[in-house]
Amino acid sequence: MGTIHETDHSSDGPSTSPAAKPDEQTHDDRRAWVTVAASSLTMFVYLGVVYSWGITQVRLVETTGSSLTTLTFVGSLATSFMICLSVVSDKIVRRIGYRLAALVGGVFMGLGEVLAGFATHHVVALFFLHGLVFGLGGGLCVFSVSTAPMSLFKRRKALAMGFVFGGGSLGSAVMSVVTNFLVRDLDVAWTFRILGFILWGVSIPASFFLPRSTGSGNKSSRQLQWFRFKQPRFLLLVGGTVLACFPLFIPPYFVPIFSRSMGYSKETGIIVLAAWNLASTLGRILAGWVADTLLGPVESLAICILFMSLSSLIVWPLSTSIGIFAVYLIFNGIGCGAFFSLTPIAISATFGGENTLSIIPVVWTTWFCGFFFGTPIASGLYSLSGDTAGLESFRPAAYYAGAMAMAGFACVLGVRFARKAEMAVN
C-alpha cells in the first residue's frame, strides 16, 4: 500500500486558527515526554477502573438485587462519558487549560468511586455515583490527557499517543487482577473506596505535569469544524470509527465468561482477560511506531480494525481450546488497542495537524451509540442463544462484533480512495 501522508491543510469552511504559531513552542523534547508519562498514568488508573467493572458488577448483583443487564448499563453509562461529552470538555479545556481541567476531572473520578463505596446496595445511587460522577470526571480527565500531547510532537506523534493509550491497556490488565483480589478479600464496598483513593493518588499529581494552557492564544480562536460533515472523507472516517466502536468493549465482558465456559476457573478467566489487555497495550504502542515509520496512520487504522473483524468472525467461533483462543486474544487485543491511539493521528494525517483539535471532539461525540449500546447488544444476542449448548451460544455475539468491525474497515479504507478522487478532480 502507498503512503497516506497526504494531509488536507485547506479549509472548506470558516477559517480557524488552532495553534496559530506552532513554531514558537518546542516539540519532541523532554517536557513533551513528561506530559506523555503523566497522561499515561492517568489513563492507567481510569481505564483500569472502567475495565474492572465487569468484575465488580458480578458481586453487585448480589448486594443490589439488580440484574446483570441493569448493572451493565451502569458501566456503559460511565464509559460513554469518555467520549459523549467531548464537545463540552473541549470548551472547558479551552477556558481553563489542560492542567486545571485534568485536576477537576481527577477529583470527580475519585469522589464518585469513594461515595459509591457507601451505596453498594442501591443501584440508583450507583447510576449517579459511578455512572454520572465518575463518568463526568473521567470524560473531562481523559479528554485533557489524550489531547494535551498532540500539540507537543511532530516526528513521533503516533508513538507518543501509543504510549498514552497504552498506559490505559496496561492499567486494565493490572487493575483487573487487583480488583478481583479486593472484591474477594475486602468485598465490593471497600473495593470502590480503594479504587477512588488510587484515582486521587495518581490522577491529581499527574495533572500538574500537563501544559497549563492549550497554547492556542485566544481562548475563543479555535472553533469546532462541524462543516466537515459535508466532506465525503470525513463521513467515511466518522462512519468507520463509529461502526468499529460497537465491538470495542465486548471482549472485557465476554472473555472471562467464555473462558469459564471452556471449563477454566474464575481466576484463570481474570488472567486470560489480563492477557487480552496486555495485547492491547502492545497494539497501541506498536501501531504508533508502524504509523510513524511504515504505513501511515489511516492504513494502520484500517488494518487494526481488520484485525478486530477477522478475529471475531473466524477465530473466536472456532475457539474450542485455549490455544486457538489465544490467537483471538492477541489479534483482537492488538486491534482494539491500536484503534484508540491511531484515530487522532488518522484525523491529523487526513485533515492537517492544525485542524486536529478542532475535529477530534466532533468525531468522539459521534461514538456515543457504540460505547453505550455495543456491549448490551452483544449481551442480548448471547441471551437469545441461551438454549444453544456450550460454546456455540457465543457465536451470535462474535459474528455481530466481527460484522460491525468489517463494515468499519470498509469505510476507513474508503477514506484513502476518497482522498485520491478529490485530488484527481482538483
mmCIF file of C-alpha atoms in Angstrom, residues 139-407:
data_model
loop_
_atom_site.group_PDB
_atom_site.id
_atom_site.type_symbol
_atom_site.label_atom_id
_atom_site.label_comp_id
_atom_site.label_asym_id
_atom_site.label_seq_id
_atom_site.Cartn_x
_atom_site.Cartn_y
_atom_site.Cartn_z
ATOM 1 C CA GLY A 139 -14.648 12.270 30.444
ATOM 2 C CA LEU A 140 -13.030 15.592 31.339
ATOM 3 C CA CYS A 141 -9.809 13.976 32.504
ATOM 4 C CA VAL A 142 -9.449 11.654 29.511
ATOM 5 C CA PHE A 143 -10.069 14.442 27.012
ATOM 6 C CA SER A 144 -7.358 16.519 28.690
ATOM 7 C CA VAL A 145 -4.681 13.828 28.818
ATOM 8 C CA SER A 146 -5.428 12.436 25.349
ATOM 9 C CA THR A 147 -5.240 15.797 23.567
ATOM 10 C CA ALA A 148 -2.519 17.583 25.558
ATOM 11 C CA PRO A 149 0.376 15.623 23.954
ATOM 12 C CA MET A 150 -0.961 16.177 20.412
ATOM 13 C CA SER A 151 0.485 19.679 20.036
ATOM 14 C CA LEU A 152 3.831 18.754 21.609
ATOM 15 C CA PHE A 153 5.031 16.331 18.921
ATOM 16 C CA LYS A 154 5.830 16.475 15.227
ATOM 17 C CA ARG A 155 8.072 13.497 14.445
ATOM 18 C CA ARG A 156 6.845 10.937 16.979
ATOM 19 C CA LYS A 157 3.209 11.924 17.463
ATOM 20 C CA ALA A 158 1.767 8.452 16.783
ATOM 21 C CA LEU A 159 4.290 6.759 19.070
ATOM 22 C CA ALA A 160 3.562 9.264 21.842
ATOM 23 C CA MET A 161 -0.177 8.644 21.577
ATOM 24 C CA GLY A 162 0.545 4.921 21.616
ATOM 25 C CA PHE A 163 2.254 5.289 24.982
ATOM 26 C CA VAL A 164 -0.601 7.431 26.343
ATOM 27 C CA PHE A 165 -3.325 4.947 25.453
ATOM 28 C CA GLY A 166 -1.010 2.004 26.098
ATOM 29 C CA GLY A 167 -0.960 3.070 29.728
ATOM 30 C CA GLY A 168 -4.714 2.531 29.775
ATOM 31 C CA SER A 169 -4.411 -1.025 28.466
ATOM 32 C CA LEU A 170 -1.669 -1.849 30.942
ATOM 33 C CA GLY A 171 -3.793 -0.414 33.732
ATOM 34 C CA SER A 172 -6.703 -2.566 32.619
ATOM 35 C CA ALA A 173 -4.531 -5.669 32.846
ATOM 36 C CA VAL A 174 -3.096 -4.828 36.261
ATOM 37 C CA MET A 175 -6.168 -3.379 37.937
ATOM 38 C CA SER A 176 -8.495 -6.147 36.798
ATOM 39 C CA VAL A 177 -6.331 -8.572 38.771
ATOM 40 C CA VAL A 178 -6.103 -6.172 41.726
ATOM 41 C CA THR A 179 -9.866 -5.575 41.713
ATOM 42 C CA ASN A 180 -10.539 -9.299 41.707
ATOM 43 C CA PHE A 181 -8.463 -9.733 44.874
ATOM 44 C CA LEU A 182 -10.040 -6.676 46.531
ATOM 45 C CA VAL A 183 -13.587 -7.896 45.896
ATOM 46 C CA ARG A 184 -12.683 -11.360 47.140
ATOM 47 C CA ASP A 185 -10.850 -10.276 50.315
ATOM 48 C CA LEU A 186 -12.428 -6.910 51.260
ATOM 49 C CA ASP A 187 -15.807 -7.045 49.471
ATOM 50 C CA VAL A 188 -17.134 -4.548 46.983
ATOM 51 C CA ALA A 189 -17.692 -1.525 49.272
ATOM 52 C CA TRP A 190 -14.036 -1.179 50.231
ATOM 53 C CA THR A 191 -13.061 -2.009 46.665
ATOM 54 C CA PHE A 192 -14.845 1.129 45.477
ATOM 55 C CA ARG A 193 -13.208 3.245 48.184
ATOM 56 C CA ILE A 194 -9.710 1.949 47.489
ATOM 57 C CA LEU A 195 -10.157 2.477 43.757
ATOM 58 C CA GLY A 196 -11.259 6.040 44.496
ATOM 59 C CA PHE A 197 -8.160 6.702 46.602
ATOM 60 C CA ILE A 198 -5.985 5.254 43.822
ATOM 61 C CA LEU A 199 -7.659 7.571 41.301
ATOM 62 C CA TRP A 200 -6.962 10.564 43.526
ATOM 63 C CA GLY A 201 -3.409 9.480 44.317
ATOM 64 C CA VAL A 202 -2.434 9.149 40.658
ATOM 65 C CA SER A 203 -4.566 11.488 38.547
ATOM 66 C CA ILE A 204 -4.334 14.585 40.763
ATOM 67 C CA PRO A 205 -0.494 14.685 40.956
ATOM 68 C CA ALA A 206 -0.247 13.738 37.268
ATOM 69 C CA SER A 207 -2.390 16.724 36.269
ATOM 70 C CA PHE A 208 0.352 19.135 37.397
ATOM 71 C CA PHE A 209 2.679 17.785 34.700
ATOM 72 C CA LEU A 210 0.296 18.716 31.880
ATOM 73 C CA PRO A 211 0.642 22.025 29.998
ATOM 74 C CA ARG A 212 -1.015 24.866 31.836
ATOM 75 C CA SER A 213 -2.822 26.124 28.726
ATOM 76 C CA THR A 214 -3.796 24.852 25.284
ATOM 77 C CA GLY A 215 -1.251 27.073 23.587
ATOM 78 C CA SER A 216 -3.852 28.418 21.173
ATOM 79 C CA GLY A 217 -3.591 32.040 22.202
ATOM 80 C CA ASN A 218 -7.077 33.485 22.120
ATOM 81 C CA LYS A 219 -9.357 31.148 24.045
ATOM 82 C CA SER A 220 -12.143 31.606 21.519
ATOM 83 C CA SER A 221 -9.941 31.311 18.412
ATOM 84 C CA ARG A 222 -10.398 27.589 17.829
ATOM 85 C CA GLN A 223 -13.833 26.628 16.549
ATOM 86 C CA LEU A 224 -15.155 23.096 16.160
ATOM 87 C CA GLN A 225 -15.289 22.165 12.486
ATOM 88 C CA TRP A 226 -18.840 20.899 12.099
ATOM 89 C CA PHE A 227 -18.711 21.792 8.390
ATOM 90 C CA ARG A 228 -16.571 18.694 7.852
ATOM 91 C CA PHE A 229 -19.779 16.660 7.706
ATOM 92 C CA LYS A 230 -20.149 17.980 4.155
ATOM 93 C CA GLN A 231 -16.952 16.178 3.094
ATOM 94 C CA PRO A 232 -17.067 12.540 1.901
ATOM 95 C CA ARG A 233 -13.728 11.707 3.526
ATOM 96 C CA PHE A 234 -14.935 12.915 6.899
ATOM 97 C CA LEU A 235 -18.204 10.993 6.631
ATOM 98 C CA LEU A 236 -16.276 7.824 5.780
ATOM 99 C CA LEU A 237 -13.886 8.300 8.702
ATOM 100 C CA VAL A 238 -16.716 9.016 11.136
ATOM 101 C CA GLY A 239 -18.810 6.119 9.837
ATOM 102 C CA GLY A 240 -15.887 3.707 10.017
ATOM 103 C CA THR A 241 -14.873 4.627 13.553
ATOM 104 C CA VAL A 242 -18.483 4.678 14.800
ATOM 105 C CA LEU A 243 -19.077 1.154 13.492
ATOM 106 C CA ALA A 244 -15.784 -0.037 14.976
ATOM 107 C CA CYS A 245 -16.804 1.312 18.407
ATOM 108 C CA PHE A 246 -19.611 -1.231 18.790
ATOM 109 C CA PRO A 247 -17.317 -4.264 19.326
ATOM 110 C CA LEU A 248 -14.614 -2.396 21.287
ATOM 111 C CA PHE A 249 -15.816 -3.250 24.808
ATOM 112 C CA ILE A 250 -17.225 -6.700 24.066
ATOM 113 C CA PRO A 251 -14.024 -8.654 24.946
ATOM 114 C CA PRO A 252 -13.657 -7.282 28.516
ATOM 115 C CA TYR A 253 -17.173 -8.517 29.311
ATOM 116 C CA PHE A 254 -17.145 -11.792 27.378
ATOM 117 C CA VAL A 255 -13.572 -13.099 27.701
ATOM 118 C CA PRO A 256 -13.938 -14.175 31.384
ATOM 119 C CA ILE A 257 -17.368 -15.743 30.721
ATOM 120 C CA PHE A 258 -16.132 -17.555 27.624
ATOM 121 C CA SER A 259 -13.066 -18.934 29.414
ATOM 122 C CA ARG A 260 -15.290 -20.319 32.178
ATOM 123 C CA SER A 261 -17.500 -21.947 29.537
ATOM 124 C CA MET A 262 -14.362 -23.701 28.329
ATOM 125 C CA GLY A 263 -14.024 -25.237 31.788
ATOM 126 C CA TYR A 264 -11.495 -22.894 33.385
ATOM 127 C CA SER A 265 -11.772 -21.273 36.821
ATOM 128 C CA LYS A 266 -12.735 -17.677 37.548
ATOM 129 C CA GLU A 267 -9.117 -16.840 38.398
ATOM 130 C CA THR A 268 -7.985 -18.226 35.053
ATOM 131 C CA GLY A 269 -10.597 -16.055 33.362
ATOM 132 C CA ILE A 270 -9.103 -12.968 35.022
ATOM 133 C CA ILE A 271 -5.634 -13.975 33.814
ATOM 134 C CA VAL A 272 -6.972 -14.504 30.282
ATOM 135 C CA LEU A 273 -8.547 -11.037 30.388
ATOM 136 C CA ALA A 274 -5.223 -9.604 31.560
ATOM 137 C CA ALA A 275 -3.557 -11.275 28.565
ATOM 138 C CA TRP A 276 -6.023 -9.542 26.217
ATOM 139 C CA ASN A 277 -5.245 -6.210 27.883
ATOM 140 C CA LEU A 278 -1.503 -6.790 27.518
ATOM 141 C CA ALA A 279 -2.025 -7.492 23.808
ATOM 142 C CA SER A 280 -3.999 -4.248 23.666
ATOM 143 C CA THR A 281 -1.058 -2.423 25.271
ATOM 144 C CA LEU A 282 1.289 -3.874 22.672
ATOM 145 C CA GLY A 283 -1.109 -2.874 19.901
ATOM 146 C CA ARG A 284 -1.325 0.747 20.997
ATOM 147 C CA ILE A 285 2.442 1.204 21.161
ATOM 148 C CA LEU A 286 3.376 -0.943 18.153
ATOM 149 C CA ALA A 287 0.716 0.667 15.961
ATOM 150 C CA GLY A 288 2.112 4.092 16.807
ATOM 151 C CA TRP A 289 5.559 3.057 15.599
ATOM 152 C CA VAL A 290 4.143 1.451 12.438
ATOM 153 C CA ALA A 291 2.096 4.566 11.656
ATOM 154 C CA ASP A 292 5.134 6.815 12.146
ATOM 155 C CA THR A 293 7.634 4.779 10.134
ATOM 156 C CA LEU A 294 5.959 2.281 7.780
ATOM 157 C CA LEU A 295 2.339 2.524 6.656
ATOM 158 C CA GLY A 296 0.921 5.807 7.833
ATOM 159 C CA PRO A 297 -1.993 6.419 10.235
ATOM 160 C CA VAL A 298 -5.052 5.792 8.030
ATOM 161 C CA GLU A 299 -3.842 2.497 6.604
ATOM 162 C CA SER A 300 -2.649 1.395 10.054
ATOM 163 C CA LEU A 301 -6.096 2.218 11.460
ATOM 164 C CA ALA A 302 -7.772 0.205 8.699
ATOM 165 C CA ILE A 303 -5.545 -2.807 9.397
ATOM 166 C CA CYS A 304 -6.210 -2.718 13.152
ATOM 167 C CA ILE A 305 -9.982 -2.694 12.510
ATOM 168 C CA LEU A 306 -9.491 -5.617 10.120
ATOM 169 C CA PHE A 307 -7.755 -7.498 12.967
ATOM 170 C CA MET A 308 -10.799 -6.847 15.161
ATOM 171 C CA SER A 309 -13.128 -8.146 12.466
ATOM 172 C CA LEU A 310 -11.332 -11.308 11.347
ATOM 173 C CA SER A 311 -10.502 -12.389 14.896
ATOM 174 C CA SER A 312 -14.211 -12.201 15.803
ATOM 175 C CA LEU A 313 -15.614 -13.643 12.571
ATOM 176 C CA ILE A 314 -13.176 -16.538 12.181
ATOM 177 C CA VAL A 315 -11.028 -17.248 15.241
ATOM 178 C CA TRP A 316 -13.447 -16.732 18.154
ATOM 179 C CA PRO A 317 -16.228 -19.009 16.770
ATOM 180 C CA LEU A 318 -13.634 -21.761 16.200
ATOM 181 C CA SER A 319 -12.038 -21.442 19.648
ATOM 182 C CA THR A 320 -12.512 -24.834 21.244
ATOM 183 C CA SER A 321 -9.169 -24.797 23.078
ATOM 184 C CA ILE A 322 -7.131 -22.211 24.944
ATOM 185 C CA GLY A 323 -4.509 -22.326 22.187
ATOM 186 C CA ILE A 324 -6.920 -21.186 19.464
ATOM 187 C CA PHE A 325 -8.497 -18.679 21.841
ATOM 188 C CA ALA A 326 -5.026 -17.223 22.490
ATOM 189 C CA VAL A 327 -4.814 -16.326 18.792
ATOM 190 C CA TYR A 328 -8.073 -14.413 19.169
ATOM 191 C CA LEU A 329 -6.794 -12.662 22.301
ATOM 192 C CA ILE A 330 -3.615 -11.492 20.580
ATOM 193 C CA PHE A 331 -5.062 -10.201 17.310
ATOM 194 C CA ASN A 332 -8.253 -8.767 18.786
ATOM 195 C CA GLY A 333 -6.347 -7.135 21.638
ATOM 196 C CA ILE A 334 -3.869 -5.550 19.229
ATOM 197 C CA GLY A 335 -6.691 -4.300 17.006
ATOM 198 C CA CYS A 336 -8.843 -2.861 19.805
ATOM 199 C CA GLY A 337 -5.863 -1.228 21.477
ATOM 200 C CA ALA A 338 -4.476 0.344 18.319
ATOM 201 C CA PHE A 339 -7.875 1.820 17.446
ATOM 202 C CA PHE A 340 -7.731 4.348 20.298
ATOM 203 C CA SER A 341 -4.211 5.595 19.661
ATOM 204 C CA LEU A 342 -4.474 5.722 15.853
ATOM 205 C CA THR A 343 -7.771 7.578 15.414
ATOM 206 C CA PRO A 344 -6.444 11.027 16.470
ATOM 207 C CA ILE A 345 -3.368 10.520 14.290
ATOM 208 C CA ALA A 346 -5.507 9.458 11.325
ATOM 209 C CA ILE A 347 -7.528 12.652 11.739
ATOM 210 C CA SER A 348 -4.317 14.679 11.781
ATOM 211 C CA ALA A 349 -2.952 12.928 8.679
ATOM 212 C CA THR A 350 -6.202 13.346 6.748
ATOM 213 C CA PHE A 351 -7.228 16.890 7.608
ATOM 214 C CA GLY A 352 -3.984 18.534 8.718
ATOM 215 C CA GLY A 353 -2.371 18.812 12.127
ATOM 216 C CA GLU A 354 -3.574 22.385 12.603
ATOM 217 C CA ASN A 355 -7.194 21.181 12.376
ATOM 218 C CA THR A 356 -6.891 18.110 14.605
ATOM 219 C CA LEU A 357 -8.029 19.588 17.913
ATOM 220 C CA SER A 358 -10.997 21.218 16.169
ATOM 221 C CA ILE A 359 -12.136 17.873 14.718
ATOM 222 C CA ILE A 360 -11.435 15.314 17.484
ATOM 223 C CA PRO A 361 -14.317 16.444 19.772
ATOM 224 C CA VAL A 362 -16.723 16.240 16.829
ATOM 225 C CA VAL A 363 -15.617 12.709 15.932
ATOM 226 C CA TRP A 364 -15.562 11.421 19.506
ATOM 227 C CA THR A 365 -19.066 12.711 20.194
ATOM 228 C CA THR A 366 -20.427 10.510 17.389
ATOM 229 C CA TRP A 367 -19.087 7.407 19.164
ATOM 230 C CA PHE A 368 -21.714 7.502 21.930
ATOM 231 C CA CYS A 369 -24.017 4.850 20.467
ATOM 232 C CA GLY A 370 -21.185 2.371 20.018
ATOM 233 C CA PHE A 371 -19.861 2.884 23.541
ATOM 234 C CA PHE A 372 -23.278 2.770 25.215
ATOM 235 C CA PHE A 373 -25.115 0.125 23.167
ATOM 236 C CA GLY A 374 -22.332 -2.043 21.727
ATOM 237 C CA THR A 375 -21.870 -4.412 24.657
ATOM 238 C CA PRO A 376 -25.578 -4.604 25.687
ATOM 239 C CA ILE A 377 -26.467 -5.628 22.113
ATOM 240 C CA ALA A 378 -23.892 -8.426 22.298
ATOM 241 C CA SER A 379 -25.285 -9.458 25.689
ATOM 242 C CA GLY A 380 -28.781 -9.576 24.221
ATOM 243 C CA LEU A 381 -27.642 -11.791 21.348
ATOM 244 C CA TYR A 382 -25.911 -14.071 23.838
ATOM 245 C CA SER A 383 -29.087 -14.284 25.937
ATOM 246 C CA LEU A 384 -31.223 -15.097 22.899
ATOM 247 C CA SER A 385 -28.968 -18.058 22.134
ATOM 248 C CA GLY A 386 -29.151 -19.295 25.718
ATOM 249 C CA ASP A 387 -30.739 -22.580 24.682
ATOM 250 C CA THR A 388 -27.741 -23.370 22.495
ATOM 251 C CA ALA A 389 -25.364 -25.768 24.172
ATOM 252 C CA GLY A 390 -21.741 -24.989 25.028
ATOM 253 C CA LEU A 391 -19.511 -22.529 23.267
ATOM 254 C CA GLU A 392 -21.890 -22.142 20.315
ATOM 255 C CA SER A 393 -24.025 -19.747 22.368
ATOM 256 C CA PHE A 394 -21.292 -17.107 21.978
ATOM 257 C CA ARG A 395 -21.242 -17.221 18.179
ATOM 258 C CA PRO A 396 -24.043 -14.671 17.539
ATOM 259 C CA ALA A 397 -22.160 -12.098 19.639
ATOM 260 C CA ALA A 398 -18.900 -12.951 17.864
ATOM 261 C CA TYR A 399 -20.446 -12.618 14.402
ATOM 262 C CA TYR A 400 -22.094 -9.334 15.394
ATOM 263 C CA ALA A 401 -18.763 -7.929 16.612
ATOM 264 C CA GLY A 402 -16.933 -9.091 13.508
ATOM 265 C CA ALA A 403 -19.555 -7.769 11.087
ATOM 266 C CA MET A 404 -19.602 -4.301 12.663
ATOM 267 C CA ALA A 405 -15.804 -4.129 12.553
ATOM 268 C CA MET A 406 -15.721 -5.291 8.917
ATOM 269 C CA ALA A 407 -18.149 -2.529 7.930
#
